[in-house]
PDB file of C-alpha atoms and ligand atoms in Angstrom:
ATOM      1  CA  MET W   1     -32.711   3.598   1.840  1.00  0.00           C
ATOM      2  CA  GLN W   2     -29.999   4.615  -0.670  1.00  0.00           C
ATOM      3  CA  VAL W   3     -26.398   5.158   0.370  1.00  0.00           C
ATOM      4  CA  ALA W   4     -23.480   6.631  -1.574  1.00  0.00           C
ATOM      5  CA  CYS W   5     -20.622   4.344  -2.595  1.00  0.00           C
ATOM      6  CA  PRO W   6     -17.390   5.396  -0.822  1.00  0.00           C
ATOM      7  CA  SER W   7     -15.474   4.591  -3.998  1.00  0.00           C
ATOM      8  CA  CYS W   8     -17.500   5.870  -7.005  1.00  0.00           C
ATOM      9  CA  GLY W   9     -20.283   7.901  -5.362  1.00  0.00           C
ATOM     10  CA  ALA W  10     -23.172   6.020  -7.023  1.00  0.00           C
ATOM     11  CA  PHE W  11     -26.265   5.515  -4.871  1.00  0.00           C
ATOM     12  CA  THR W  12     -27.395   1.963  -4.085  1.00  0.00           C
ATOM     13  CA  ALA W  13     -30.142   0.566  -1.837  1.00  0.00           C
ATOM     14  CA  ILE W  14     -28.418  -0.386   1.402  1.00  0.00           C
ATOM     15  CA  GLU W  15     -29.783  -3.957   1.413  1.00  0.00           C
ATOM     16  CA  LYS W  16     -27.731  -4.688  -1.712  1.00  0.00           C
ATOM     17  CA  ALA W  17     -24.620  -4.427   0.550  1.00  0.00           C
ATOM     18  CA  PHE W  18     -22.365  -3.605  -2.450  1.00  0.00           C
ATOM     19  CA  CYS W  19     -22.319  -0.684  -4.866  1.00  0.00           C
ATOM     20  CA  ILE W  20     -24.291  -1.778  -7.907  1.00  0.00           C
ATOM     21  CA  ARG W  21     -21.999   0.242 -10.187  1.00  0.00           C
ATOM     22  CA  CYS W  22     -18.447  -0.603  -9.047  1.00  0.00           C
ATOM     23  CA  GLY W  23     -18.915  -3.511  -6.604  1.00  0.00           C
ATOM     24  CA  GLU W  24     -17.353  -1.771  -3.592  1.00  0.00           C
ATOM     25  CA  ARG W  25     -18.854  -2.713  -0.219  1.00  0.00           C
ATOM     26  CA  ILE W  26     -21.306  -0.074   1.083  1.00  0.00           C
ATOM     27  CA  VAL W  27     -22.170  -1.767   4.399  1.00  0.00           C
ATOM     28  CA  PRO W  28     -18.975  -2.128   6.452  1.00  0.00           C
ATOM     29  CA  LEU W  29     -17.770  -5.601   7.424  1.00  0.00           C
ATOM     30  CA  THR W  30     -18.575  -6.399  11.032  1.00  0.00           C
ATOM     31  CA  ARG W  31     -17.669  -9.127  13.478  1.00  0.00           C
ATOM     32  CA  TYR W  32     -20.867 -10.824  12.338  1.00  0.00           C
ATOM     33  CA  ASP W  33     -19.354 -11.390   8.903  1.00  0.00           C
ATOM     34  CA  LEU W  34     -17.443 -14.497   7.964  1.00  0.00           C
ATOM     35  CA  GLY W  35     -13.648 -14.244   8.081  1.00  0.00           C
ATOM     36  CA  ALA W  36     -11.295 -16.409   5.999  1.00  0.00           C
ATOM     37  CA  ALA W  37     -10.124 -17.982   9.278  1.00  0.00           C
ATOM     38  CA  ASP W  38     -13.650 -19.331   9.791  1.00  0.00           C
ATOM     39  CA  PHE W  39     -13.410 -21.772   6.892  1.00  0.00           C
ATOM     40  CA  ILE W  40      -9.893 -21.902   5.401  1.00  0.00           C
ATOM     41  CA  TYR W  41      -8.515 -25.458   5.043  1.00  0.00           C
ATOM     42  CA  PRO W  42      -5.683 -25.609   7.649  1.00  0.00           C
ATOM     43  CA  PRO W  43      -3.014 -26.972   5.236  1.00  0.00           C
ATOM     44  CA  ASP W  44      -3.867 -24.046   2.905  1.00  0.00           C
ATOM     45  CA  ARG W  45      -3.414 -21.568   5.768  1.00  0.00           C
ATOM     46  CA  ASP W  46      -0.093 -23.175   6.799  1.00  0.00           C
ATOM     47  CA  ALA W  47       1.220 -23.293   3.229  1.00  0.00           C
ATOM     48  CA  MET W  48       0.386 -19.611   2.792  1.00  0.00           C
ATOM     49  CA  GLU W  49       2.469 -18.916   5.893  1.00  0.00           C
ATOM     50  CA  SER W  50       5.460 -20.714   4.334  1.00  0.00           C
ATOM     51  CA  LEU W  51       5.003 -18.795   1.102  1.00  0.00           C
ATOM     52  CA  ARG W  52       5.923 -15.648   3.017  1.00  0.00           C
ATOM     53  CA  GLY W  53       9.484 -16.456   1.886  1.00  0.00           C
ATOM     54  CA  PHE W  54       8.223 -15.219  -1.448  1.00  0.00           C
ATOM     55  CA  GLU W  55       7.429 -11.762  -0.155  1.00  0.00           C
ATOM     56  CA  ALA W  56      10.934 -10.439  -0.838  1.00  0.00           C
ATOM     57  CA  LEU W  57      10.306 -11.066  -4.537  1.00  0.00           C
ATOM     58  CA  SER W  58       6.878  -9.543  -4.339  1.00  0.00           C
ATOM     59  CA  PRO W  59       7.534  -5.987  -5.628  1.00  0.00           C
ATOM     60  CA  ILE W  60       9.367  -7.330  -8.730  1.00  0.00           C
ATOM     61  CA  LEU W  61       6.694  -9.923  -9.338  1.00  0.00           C
ATOM     62  CA  ASP W  62       3.933  -7.347  -8.964  1.00  0.00           C
ATOM     63  CA  GLU W  63       5.512  -4.876 -11.335  1.00  0.00           C
ATOM     64  CA  LEU W  64       6.917  -7.118 -14.035  1.00  0.00           C
ATOM     65  CA  VAL W  65       4.803 -10.217 -13.954  1.00  0.00           C
ATOM     66  CA  VAL W  66       1.430  -9.883 -12.305  1.00  0.00           C
ATOM     67  CA  LYS W  67       0.559  -6.421 -13.640  1.00  0.00           C
ATOM     68  CA  ARG W  68       1.685  -7.314 -17.178  1.00  0.00           C
ATOM     69  CA  TYR W  69      -0.197 -10.563 -17.047  1.00  0.00           C
ATOM     70  CA  ILE W  70      -3.356  -8.786 -15.873  1.00  0.00           C
ATOM     71  CA  ARG W  71      -3.054  -6.118 -18.555  1.00  0.00           C
ATOM     72  CA  SER W  72      -2.676  -8.686 -21.317  1.00  0.00           C
ATOM     73  CA  ALA W  73      -5.449 -10.914 -19.909  1.00  0.00           C
ATOM     74  CA  LEU W  74      -7.800  -7.919 -19.712  1.00  0.00           C
ATOM     75  CA  SER W  75      -7.073  -6.781 -23.240  1.00  0.00           C
ATOM     76  CA  ARG W  76      -7.800 -10.323 -24.496  1.00  0.00           C
ATOM     77  CA  LEU W  77     -11.044 -10.359 -22.480  1.00  0.00           C
ATOM     78  CA  GLU W  78     -12.150  -7.045 -23.969  1.00  0.00           C
ATOM     79  CA  LYS W  79     -12.236  -8.756 -27.377  1.00  0.00           C
ATOM     80  CA  SER W  80     -13.695 -12.136 -26.510  1.00  0.00           C
ATOM     81  CA  SER W  81     -16.097 -11.454 -23.671  1.00  0.00           C
ATOM     82  CA  ARG W  82     -18.711  -9.120 -22.377  1.00  0.00           C
ATOM     83  CA  HIS W  83     -18.912  -7.396 -19.046  1.00  0.00           C
ATOM     84  CA  ILE W  84     -21.795  -8.469 -16.799  1.00  0.00           C
ATOM     85  CA  ASP W  85     -23.245  -5.871 -14.457  1.00  0.00           C
ATOM     86  CA  PHE W  86     -24.146  -6.410 -10.826  1.00  0.00           C
ATOM     87  CA  SER W  87     -27.873  -5.886 -11.363  1.00  0.00           C
ATOM     88  CA  SER W  88     -28.119  -8.883 -13.742  1.00  0.00           C
ATOM     89  CA  MET W  89     -29.060 -12.377 -12.581  1.00  0.00           C
ATOM     90  CA  LEU W  90     -25.407 -13.499 -12.559  1.00  0.00           C
ATOM     91  CA  GLY W  91     -24.444 -10.240 -10.877  1.00  0.00           C
ATOM     92  CA  SER W  92     -26.905 -10.795  -8.070  1.00  0.00           C
ATOM     93  CA  MET W  93     -25.545 -14.323  -7.527  1.00  0.00           C
ATOM     94  CA  VAL W  94     -22.073 -12.815  -7.157  1.00  0.00           C
ATOM     95  CA  ARG W  95     -23.482 -10.205  -4.786  1.00  0.00           C
ATOM     96  CA  GLU W  96     -25.185 -12.886  -2.691  1.00  0.00           C
ATOM     97  CA  CYS W  97     -21.911 -14.843  -2.447  1.00  0.00           C
ATOM     98  CA  GLY W  98     -20.132 -11.598  -1.517  1.00  0.00           C
ATOM     99  CA  ILE W  99     -22.578 -11.037   1.344  1.00  0.00           C
ATOM    100  CA  MET W 100     -22.355 -14.604   2.653  1.00  0.00           C
ATOM    101  CA  LEU W 101     -18.549 -14.755   2.456  1.00  0.00           C
ATOM    102  CA  GLY W 102     -17.960 -11.184   3.645  1.00  0.00           C
ATOM    103  CA  LEU W 103     -16.011  -9.902   0.622  1.00  0.00           C
ATOM    104  CA  GLN W 104     -14.649  -6.360   0.714  1.00  0.00           C
ATOM    105  CA  ARG W 105     -15.555  -5.801  -2.938  1.00  0.00           C
ATOM    106  CA  LEU W 106     -17.124  -7.820  -5.704  1.00  0.00           C
ATOM    107  CA  PRO W 107     -14.999  -9.027  -8.608  1.00  0.00           C
ATOM    108  CA  LYS W 108     -15.680  -7.562 -12.032  1.00  0.00           C
ATOM    109  CA  ILE W 109     -17.594 -10.194 -13.979  1.00  0.00           C
ATOM    110  CA  TYR W 110     -16.867 -11.246 -17.578  1.00  0.00           C
ATOM    111  CA  LEU W 111     -18.783 -13.694 -19.708  1.00  0.00           C
ATOM    112  CA  LEU W 112     -16.363 -15.328 -22.108  1.00  0.00           C
ATOM    113  CA  GLU W 113     -17.858 -16.491 -25.406  1.00  0.00           C
ATOM    114  CA  GLU W 114     -16.283 -19.915 -25.534  1.00  0.00           C
ATOM    115  CA  ASP W 115     -17.615 -23.481 -25.723  1.00  0.00           C
ATOM    116  CA  LEU W 116     -14.975 -24.865 -23.372  1.00  0.00           C
ATOM    117  CA  PRO W 117     -16.501 -24.901 -19.865  1.00  0.00           C
ATOM    118  CA  THR W 118     -14.261 -22.781 -17.702  1.00  0.00           C
ATOM    119  CA  ALA W 119     -14.310 -20.407 -14.720  1.00  0.00           C
ATOM    120  CA  PHE W 120     -11.401 -18.573 -13.168  1.00  0.00           C
ATOM    121  CA  THR W 121     -10.470 -15.473 -11.196  1.00  0.00           C
ATOM    122  CA  PHE W 122      -7.342 -13.436 -11.548  1.00  0.00           C
ATOM    123  CA  GLY W 123      -6.047 -10.109 -10.328  1.00  0.00           C
ATOM    124  CA  THR W 124      -4.284  -8.620  -7.365  1.00  0.00           C
ATOM    125  CA  ARG W 125      -5.103  -8.431  -3.707  1.00  0.00           C
ATOM    126  CA  SER W 126      -7.127  -5.263  -4.283  1.00  0.00           C
ATOM    127  CA  ARG W 127      -8.856  -5.892  -7.629  1.00  0.00           C
ATOM    128  CA  GLN W 128     -10.232  -9.161  -9.004  1.00  0.00           C
ATOM    129  CA  PHE W 129     -11.798 -10.319 -12.238  1.00  0.00           C
ATOM    130  CA  LEU W 130     -14.131 -13.301 -12.400  1.00  0.00           C
ATOM    131  CA  VAL W 131     -14.465 -15.008 -15.780  1.00  0.00           C
ATOM    132  CA  LEU W 132     -17.175 -17.540 -16.638  1.00  0.00           C
ATOM    133  CA  SER W 133     -17.444 -19.132 -20.073  1.00  0.00           C
ATOM    134  CA  SER W 134     -20.726 -19.428 -21.972  1.00  0.00           C
ATOM    135  CA  GLY W 135     -19.923 -23.156 -22.414  1.00  0.00           C
ATOM    136  CA  LEU W 136     -19.882 -23.570 -18.639  1.00  0.00           C
ATOM    137  CA  LEU W 137     -23.184 -21.756 -18.088  1.00  0.00           C
ATOM    138  CA  GLU W 138     -24.799 -23.969 -20.746  1.00  0.00           C
ATOM    139  CA  ILE W 139     -24.090 -27.204 -18.886  1.00  0.00           C
ATOM    140  CA  LEU W 140     -24.785 -26.028 -15.317  1.00  0.00           C
ATOM    141  CA  ASP W 141     -28.062 -25.364 -13.537  1.00  0.00           C
ATOM    142  CA  ASP W 142     -28.483 -22.255 -11.362  1.00  0.00           C
ATOM    143  CA  ASP W 143     -27.433 -24.020  -8.141  1.00  0.00           C
ATOM    144  CA  GLU W 144     -24.252 -25.273  -9.774  1.00  0.00           C
ATOM    145  CA  VAL W 145     -23.495 -21.810 -11.172  1.00  0.00           C
ATOM    146  CA  LYS W 146     -23.849 -20.440  -7.658  1.00  0.00           C
ATOM    147  CA  ALA W 147     -21.460 -23.126  -6.364  1.00  0.00           C
ATOM    148  CA  VAL W 148     -18.895 -22.099  -9.026  1.00  0.00           C
ATOM    149  CA  ILE W 149     -19.243 -18.442  -8.047  1.00  0.00           C
ATOM    150  CA  GLY W 150     -18.978 -19.375  -4.350  1.00  0.00           C
ATOM    151  CA  HIS W 151     -15.776 -21.303  -5.116  1.00  0.00           C
ATOM    152  CA  GLU W 152     -14.224 -18.352  -6.960  1.00  0.00           C
ATOM    153  CA  CYS W 153     -15.315 -15.874  -4.257  1.00  0.00           C
ATOM    154  CA  GLY W 154     -13.768 -18.246  -1.700  1.00  0.00           C
ATOM    155  CA  HIS W 155     -10.402 -17.801  -3.452  1.00  0.00           C
ATOM    156  CA  ILE W 156     -10.865 -14.029  -3.212  1.00  0.00           C
ATOM    157  CA  LYS W 157     -11.812 -14.140   0.459  1.00  0.00           C
ATOM    158  CA  CYS W 158      -8.749 -16.281   1.320  1.00  0.00           C
ATOM    159  CA  HIS W 159      -6.431 -13.883  -0.579  1.00  0.00           C
ATOM    160  CA  HIS W 160      -5.365 -16.629  -2.976  1.00  0.00           C
ATOM    161  CA  ILE W 161      -5.592 -14.615  -6.151  1.00  0.00           C
ATOM    162  CA  LYS W 162      -2.116 -13.170  -6.604  1.00  0.00           C
ATOM    163  CA  TYR W 163      -0.238 -16.372  -5.842  1.00  0.00           C
ATOM    164  CA  HIS W 164      -2.755 -18.316  -7.895  1.00  0.00           C
ATOM    165  CA  THR W 165      -2.010 -16.146 -10.858  1.00  0.00           C
ATOM    166  CA  LEU W 166       1.688 -16.895 -10.287  1.00  0.00           C
ATOM    167  CA  ALA W 167       1.215 -20.636  -9.847  1.00  0.00           C
ATOM    168  CA  GLU W 168      -0.820 -20.818 -13.031  1.00  0.00           C
ATOM    169  CA  MET W 169       1.870 -18.895 -14.879  1.00  0.00           C
ATOM    170  CA  LEU W 170       4.432 -21.446 -13.688  1.00  0.00           C
ATOM    171  CA  VAL W 171       2.363 -24.227 -15.198  1.00  0.00           C
ATOM    172  CA  MET W 172       1.427 -22.451 -18.417  1.00  0.00           C
ATOM    173  CA  GLY W 173       4.555 -20.309 -18.684  1.00  0.00           C
ATOM    174  CA  ALA W 174       5.144 -21.173 -22.341  1.00  0.00           C
ATOM    175  CA  GLU W 175       1.711 -19.999 -23.381  1.00  0.00           C
ATOM    176  CA  LEU W 176       2.456 -16.491 -22.172  1.00  0.00           C
ATOM    177  CA  SER W 177       5.460 -16.172 -24.483  1.00  0.00           C
ATOM    178  CA  LEU W 178       6.830 -13.246 -22.546  1.00  0.00           C
ATOM    179  CA  GLU W 179      10.568 -13.665 -22.347  1.00  0.00           C
ATOM    180  CA  LEU W 180      10.745 -11.393 -19.389  1.00  0.00           C
ATOM    181  CA  VAL W 181       8.266 -13.535 -17.510  1.00  0.00           C
ATOM    182  CA  GLY W 182      10.407 -16.586 -18.206  1.00  0.00           C
ATOM    183  CA  GLY W 183      13.448 -14.785 -16.823  1.00  0.00           C
ATOM    184  CA  ILE W 184      11.691 -13.744 -13.662  1.00  0.00           C
ATOM    185  CA  LEU W 185      10.167 -17.138 -13.112  1.00  0.00           C
ATOM    186  CA  ASN W 186      13.605 -18.743 -13.370  1.00  0.00           C
ATOM    187  CA  MET W 187      14.546 -16.721 -10.328  1.00  0.00           C
ATOM    188  CA  VAL W 188      11.904 -18.638  -8.457  1.00  0.00           C
ATOM    189  CA  SER W 189      13.670 -21.638  -7.002  1.00  0.00           C
ATOM    190  CA  PRO W 190      12.450 -25.136  -7.920  1.00  0.00           C
ATOM    191  CA  LEU W 191      11.561 -25.676  -4.280  1.00  0.00           C
ATOM    192  CA  LEU W 192       9.341 -22.601  -4.209  1.00  0.00           C
ATOM    193  CA  ARG W 193       7.695 -23.736  -7.435  1.00  0.00           C
ATOM    194  CA  LEU W 194       6.764 -27.037  -5.868  1.00  0.00           C
ATOM    195  CA  MET W 195       5.563 -25.264  -2.727  1.00  0.00           C
ATOM    196  CA  LEU W 196       3.455 -22.933  -4.824  1.00  0.00           C
ATOM    197  CA  LEU W 197       1.851 -25.769  -6.769  1.00  0.00           C
ATOM    198  CA  SER W 198       1.273 -27.893  -3.695  1.00  0.00           C
ATOM    199  CA  TRP W 199      -0.286 -24.889  -1.954  1.00  0.00           C
ATOM    200  CA  HIS W 200      -2.480 -24.295  -5.016  1.00  0.00           C
ATOM    201  CA  ARG W 201      -4.009 -27.743  -4.546  1.00  0.00           C
ATOM    202  CA  GLU W 202      -4.708 -27.069  -0.860  1.00  0.00           C
ATOM    203  CA  SER W 203      -6.262 -23.726  -1.780  1.00  0.00           C
ATOM    204  CA  GLU W 204      -8.844 -25.525  -3.953  1.00  0.00           C
ATOM    205  CA  ILE W 205     -10.116 -27.314  -0.847  1.00  0.00           C
ATOM    206  CA  SER W 206     -10.730 -23.957   0.916  1.00  0.00           C
ATOM    207  CA  ALA W 207     -12.549 -22.642  -2.163  1.00  0.00           C
ATOM    208  CA  ASP W 208     -14.712 -25.784  -2.318  1.00  0.00           C
ATOM    209  CA  ARG W 209     -15.642 -25.120   1.307  1.00  0.00           C
ATOM    210  CA  ALA W 210     -16.789 -21.637   0.291  1.00  0.00           C
ATOM    211  CA  ALA W 211     -18.911 -23.232  -2.462  1.00  0.00           C
ATOM    212  CA  LEU W 212     -20.559 -25.418   0.173  1.00  0.00           C
ATOM    213  CA  ILE W 213     -21.127 -22.427   2.480  1.00  0.00           C
ATOM    214  CA  VAL W 214     -22.975 -20.414  -0.173  1.00  0.00           C
ATOM    215  CA  SER W 215     -24.906 -23.480  -1.376  1.00  0.00           C
ATOM    216  CA  GLY W 216     -25.910 -24.682   2.078  1.00  0.00           C
ATOM    217  CA  ASP W 217     -26.264 -28.197   0.655  1.00  0.00           C
ATOM    218  CA  PRO W 218     -23.366 -30.497  -0.314  1.00  0.00           C
ATOM    219  CA  ALA W 219     -25.398 -32.020  -3.175  1.00  0.00           C
ATOM    220  CA  LYS W 220     -24.843 -28.833  -5.205  1.00  0.00           C
ATOM    221  CA  PRO W 221     -21.042 -28.498  -5.146  1.00  0.00           C
ATOM    222  CA  VAL W 222     -20.807 -32.307  -5.442  1.00  0.00           C
ATOM    223  CA  SER W 223     -22.956 -32.407  -8.594  1.00  0.00           C
ATOM    224  CA  LEU W 224     -20.834 -29.543  -9.938  1.00  0.00           C
ATOM    225  CA  LEU W 225     -17.590 -31.436  -9.272  1.00  0.00           C
ATOM    226  CA  LYS W 226     -19.013 -34.602 -10.859  1.00  0.00           C
ATOM    227  CA  LYS W 227     -20.002 -32.679 -13.964  1.00  0.00           C
ATOM    228  CA  LEU W 228     -16.547 -31.082 -14.158  1.00  0.00           C
ATOM    229  CA  ALA W 229     -14.916 -34.493 -13.716  1.00  0.00           C
ATOM    230  CA  ARG W 230     -16.865 -35.816 -16.733  1.00  0.00           C
ATOM    231  CA  ILE W 231     -15.879 -32.969 -19.015  1.00  0.00           C
ATOM    232  CA  ALA W 232     -12.318 -32.407 -17.739  1.00  0.00           C
ATOM    233  CA  PRO W 233      -9.665 -33.434 -20.222  1.00  0.00           C
ATOM    234  CA  ILE W 234      -8.324 -36.833 -19.107  1.00  0.00           C
ATOM    235  CA  SER W 235      -4.862 -35.335 -18.892  1.00  0.00           C
ATOM    236  CA  GLU W 236      -5.951 -33.141 -15.998  1.00  0.00           C
ATOM    237  CA  ASP W 237      -6.718 -36.050 -13.696  1.00  0.00           C
ATOM    238  CA  ARG W 238      -3.700 -37.988 -14.936  1.00  0.00           C
ATOM    239  CA  ALA W 239      -1.281 -35.131 -14.402  1.00  0.00           C
ATOM    240  CA  VAL W 240       1.618 -36.004 -12.142  1.00  0.00           C
ATOM    241  CA  GLU W 241       0.511 -34.828  -8.728  1.00  0.00           C
ATOM    242  CA  PRO W 242       3.418 -32.497  -7.805  1.00  0.00           C
ATOM    243  CA  LEU W 243       3.019 -30.634 -11.073  1.00  0.00           C
ATOM    244  CA  SER W 244      -0.718 -30.134 -11.164  1.00  0.00           C
ATOM    245  CA  THR W 245      -2.623 -27.157  -9.839  1.00  0.00           C
ATOM    246  CA  HIS W 246      -5.748 -29.067  -8.775  1.00  0.00           C
ATOM    247  CA  PRO W 247      -6.414 -32.186  -6.690  1.00  0.00           C
ATOM    248  CA  THR W 248      -8.519 -34.855  -8.435  1.00  0.00           C
ATOM    249  CA  HIS W 249     -12.279 -34.311  -8.396  1.00  0.00           C
ATOM    250  CA  GLU W 250     -12.695 -37.465  -6.323  1.00  0.00           C
ATOM    251  CA  GLU W 251     -10.334 -36.134  -3.661  1.00  0.00           C
ATOM    252  CA  ARG W 252     -12.182 -32.803  -3.642  1.00  0.00           C
ATOM    253  CA  ILE W 253     -15.560 -34.487  -3.158  1.00  0.00           C
ATOM    254  CA  ASN W 254     -14.201 -36.579  -0.260  1.00  0.00           C
ATOM    255  CA  ARG W 255     -12.750 -33.526   1.479  1.00  0.00           C
ATOM    256  CA  LEU W 256     -16.003 -31.638   0.988  1.00  0.00           C
ATOM    257  CA  ILE W 257     -18.160 -34.358   2.552  1.00  0.00           C
ATOM    258  CA  GLU W 258     -15.693 -34.652   5.433  1.00  0.00           C
ATOM    259  CA  TYR W 259     -16.005 -30.896   6.017  1.00  0.00           C
ATOM    260  CA  TYR W 260     -19.793 -30.963   5.727  1.00  0.00           C
ATOM    261  CA  ARG W 261     -19.911 -33.426   8.633  1.00  0.00           C
ATOM    262  CA  SER W 262     -17.538 -31.394  10.861  1.00  0.00           C
ATOM    263  CA  GLN W 263     -18.217 -29.164  13.859  1.00  0.00           C
ATOM    264  CA  GLU W 264     -16.364 -26.340  12.083  1.00  0.00           C
ATOM    265  CA  TYR W 265     -18.900 -26.355   9.286  1.00  0.00           C
ATOM    266  CA  ALA W 266     -21.828 -26.336  11.742  1.00  0.00           C
ATOM    267  CA  ALA W 267     -20.323 -23.239  13.401  1.00  0.00           C
ATOM    268  CA  VAL W 268     -19.853 -21.468  10.057  1.00  0.00           C
ATOM    269  CA  ARG W 269     -23.430 -22.310   9.074  1.00  0.00           C
ATOM    270  CA  ARG W 270     -24.737 -20.725  12.283  1.00  0.00           C
ATOM    271  CA  LYS W 271     -22.653 -17.623  11.669  1.00  0.00           C
ATOM    272  CA  VAL W 272     -23.892 -17.251   8.070  1.00  0.00           C
ATOM    273  CA  GLU W 273     -27.512 -17.716   9.076  1.00  0.00           C
ATOM    274  CA  TRP W 274     -27.178 -15.184  11.880  1.00  0.00           C
ATOM    275  CA  ARG W 275     -25.603 -12.695   9.462  1.00  0.00           C
ATOM    276  CA  LEU W 276     -28.549 -13.067   7.057  1.00  0.00           C
ATOM    277  CA  GLU W 277     -30.932 -12.724   9.987  1.00  0.00           C
ATOM    278  CA  ILE W 278     -29.476  -9.374  11.073  1.00  0.00           C
ATOM    279  CA  SER W 279     -29.083  -7.965   7.527  1.00  0.00           C
ATOM    280  CA  LYS W 280     -32.084  -5.716   7.930  1.00  0.00           C
ATOM    281  CA  ALA W 281     -30.672  -4.299  11.179  1.00  0.00           C
ATOM    282  CA  LEU W 282     -27.416  -3.140   9.568  1.00  0.00           C
ATOM    283  CA  THR W 283     -28.695   0.277   8.493  1.00  0.00           C
ATOM    284  CA  PRO W 284     -27.607   3.855   9.252  1.00  0.00           C
ATOM    285  CA  SER W 285     -31.012   4.781  10.708  1.00  0.00           C
ATOM    286  CA  CYS W 286     -33.523   3.293  13.120  1.00  0.00           C
ATOM    287  CA  ARG W 287     -36.391   1.315  11.570  1.00  0.00           C
ATOM    288  CA  PHE W 288     -38.770   2.688  14.199  1.00  0.00           C
ATOM    289  CA  CYS W 289     -37.928   6.303  14.999  1.00  0.00           C
ATOM    290  CA  GLY W 290     -35.706   7.139  11.983  1.00  0.00           C
ATOM    291  CA  GLY W 291     -32.910   8.423  14.223  1.00  0.00           C
ATOM    292  CA  ALA W 292     -29.306   8.056  13.135  1.00  0.00           C
ATOM    293  CA  LYS W 293     -27.598   4.896  14.397  1.00  0.00           C
ATOM    294  CA  PRO W 294     -24.163   3.319  13.844  1.00  0.00           C
ATOM    295  CA  ILE W 295     -24.656   0.790  11.013  1.00  0.00           C
ATOM    296  CA  VAL W 296     -23.214  -2.114  12.982  1.00  0.00           C
ATOM    297  CA  SER W 297     -25.293  -1.468  16.103  1.00  0.00           C
ATOM    298  CA  LEU W 298     -28.271  -3.782  16.511  1.00  0.00           C
ATOM    299  CA  PHE W 299     -30.025  -1.315  18.841  1.00  0.00           C
ATOM    300  CA  CYS W 300     -31.164   2.262  18.235  1.00  0.00           C
ATOM    301  CA  PRO W 301     -29.231   4.694  20.466  1.00  0.00           C
ATOM    302  CA  ARG W 302     -32.241   7.095  20.508  1.00  0.00           C
ATOM    303  CA  CYS W 303     -35.271   4.891  21.193  1.00  0.00           C
ATOM    304  CA  GLY W 304     -33.356   1.797  22.336  1.00  0.00           C
ATOM    305  CA  LYS W 305     -35.403  -0.581  20.207  1.00  0.00           C
ATOM    306  CA  SER W 306     -33.837  -3.759  18.832  1.00  0.00           C
ATOM    307  CA  GLN W 307     -33.640  -3.607  15.044  1.00  0.00           C
ATOM    308  CA  ILE W 308     -34.089  -7.358  14.541  1.00  0.00           C
TER     309      ILE W 308
HETATM  310 ZN1   ZN V 401     -19.241   2.335  -6.438  1.00  0.00          ZN
HETATM  311 ZN1   ZN V 402     -10.273 -22.951  -7.659  1.00  0.00          ZN
HETATM  312 ZN1   ZN V 403     -35.037   4.475  17.239  1.00  0.00          ZN
END
């Protein structure tokens, strides 16, 4: 069955869950879907609470920094990368991660023609852009690519993206060479800078959890992290802790294994499996009598049959 996208009007088969043209969700999120609270790393959640102090600056940051940064990043991407659509192999991996993690919309995907292995997501709370480099895809197998995508979608699900973009600008400020940006960032107190960077490291742990959730097997995100550790410039792991955006790969692997063995992870796993199980029941019409039914209802209101 085909349904119209609420955002662009294109028709997509309902089992795809997201509009194949623009990435907007076509099957509403339900209580069966994963919420960020189901898997977020508690220190990440707490640090995000403390970052609320930042909210007063938010409108200025949005207007002058984040939007400008996004515009310039997008115009650079237009030249050096190609857009990947949701019906491609990579696109369907992103879609699968979006279903498992309960995203509201899929990020726009760009393949950057560059040998340096890299993956990142940037954007605002309402629109995100996922960038993968050709150099990264060359060294990873499909399971590891899916773990990378799961990690990036985890950042989206936990609403990390805007503050991530800011934290990264604090670290690479010089590279942006926007005087205005420098001026605005100087308004950010040194304490908030440290908070932002320390939070950034915690946020990586939540995103690694998302990679594990979509992979279903810790061997995959772990082999990904080991590969990244081998190719990462030495300086990254040597960086003075308070000034780096990422924890060491070793630390990330330890946290991941710890999480894999926890009760919390077992509960998330059950939720994800149940969600996949009921996918075919989340339709606007009954599988048996064809009568209209609320999408989220697991029973037909006309014939009463269970859709599972
Ligand atoms: Zn659409
Ligand atoms: Zn990350
Ligand atoms: Zn029925």
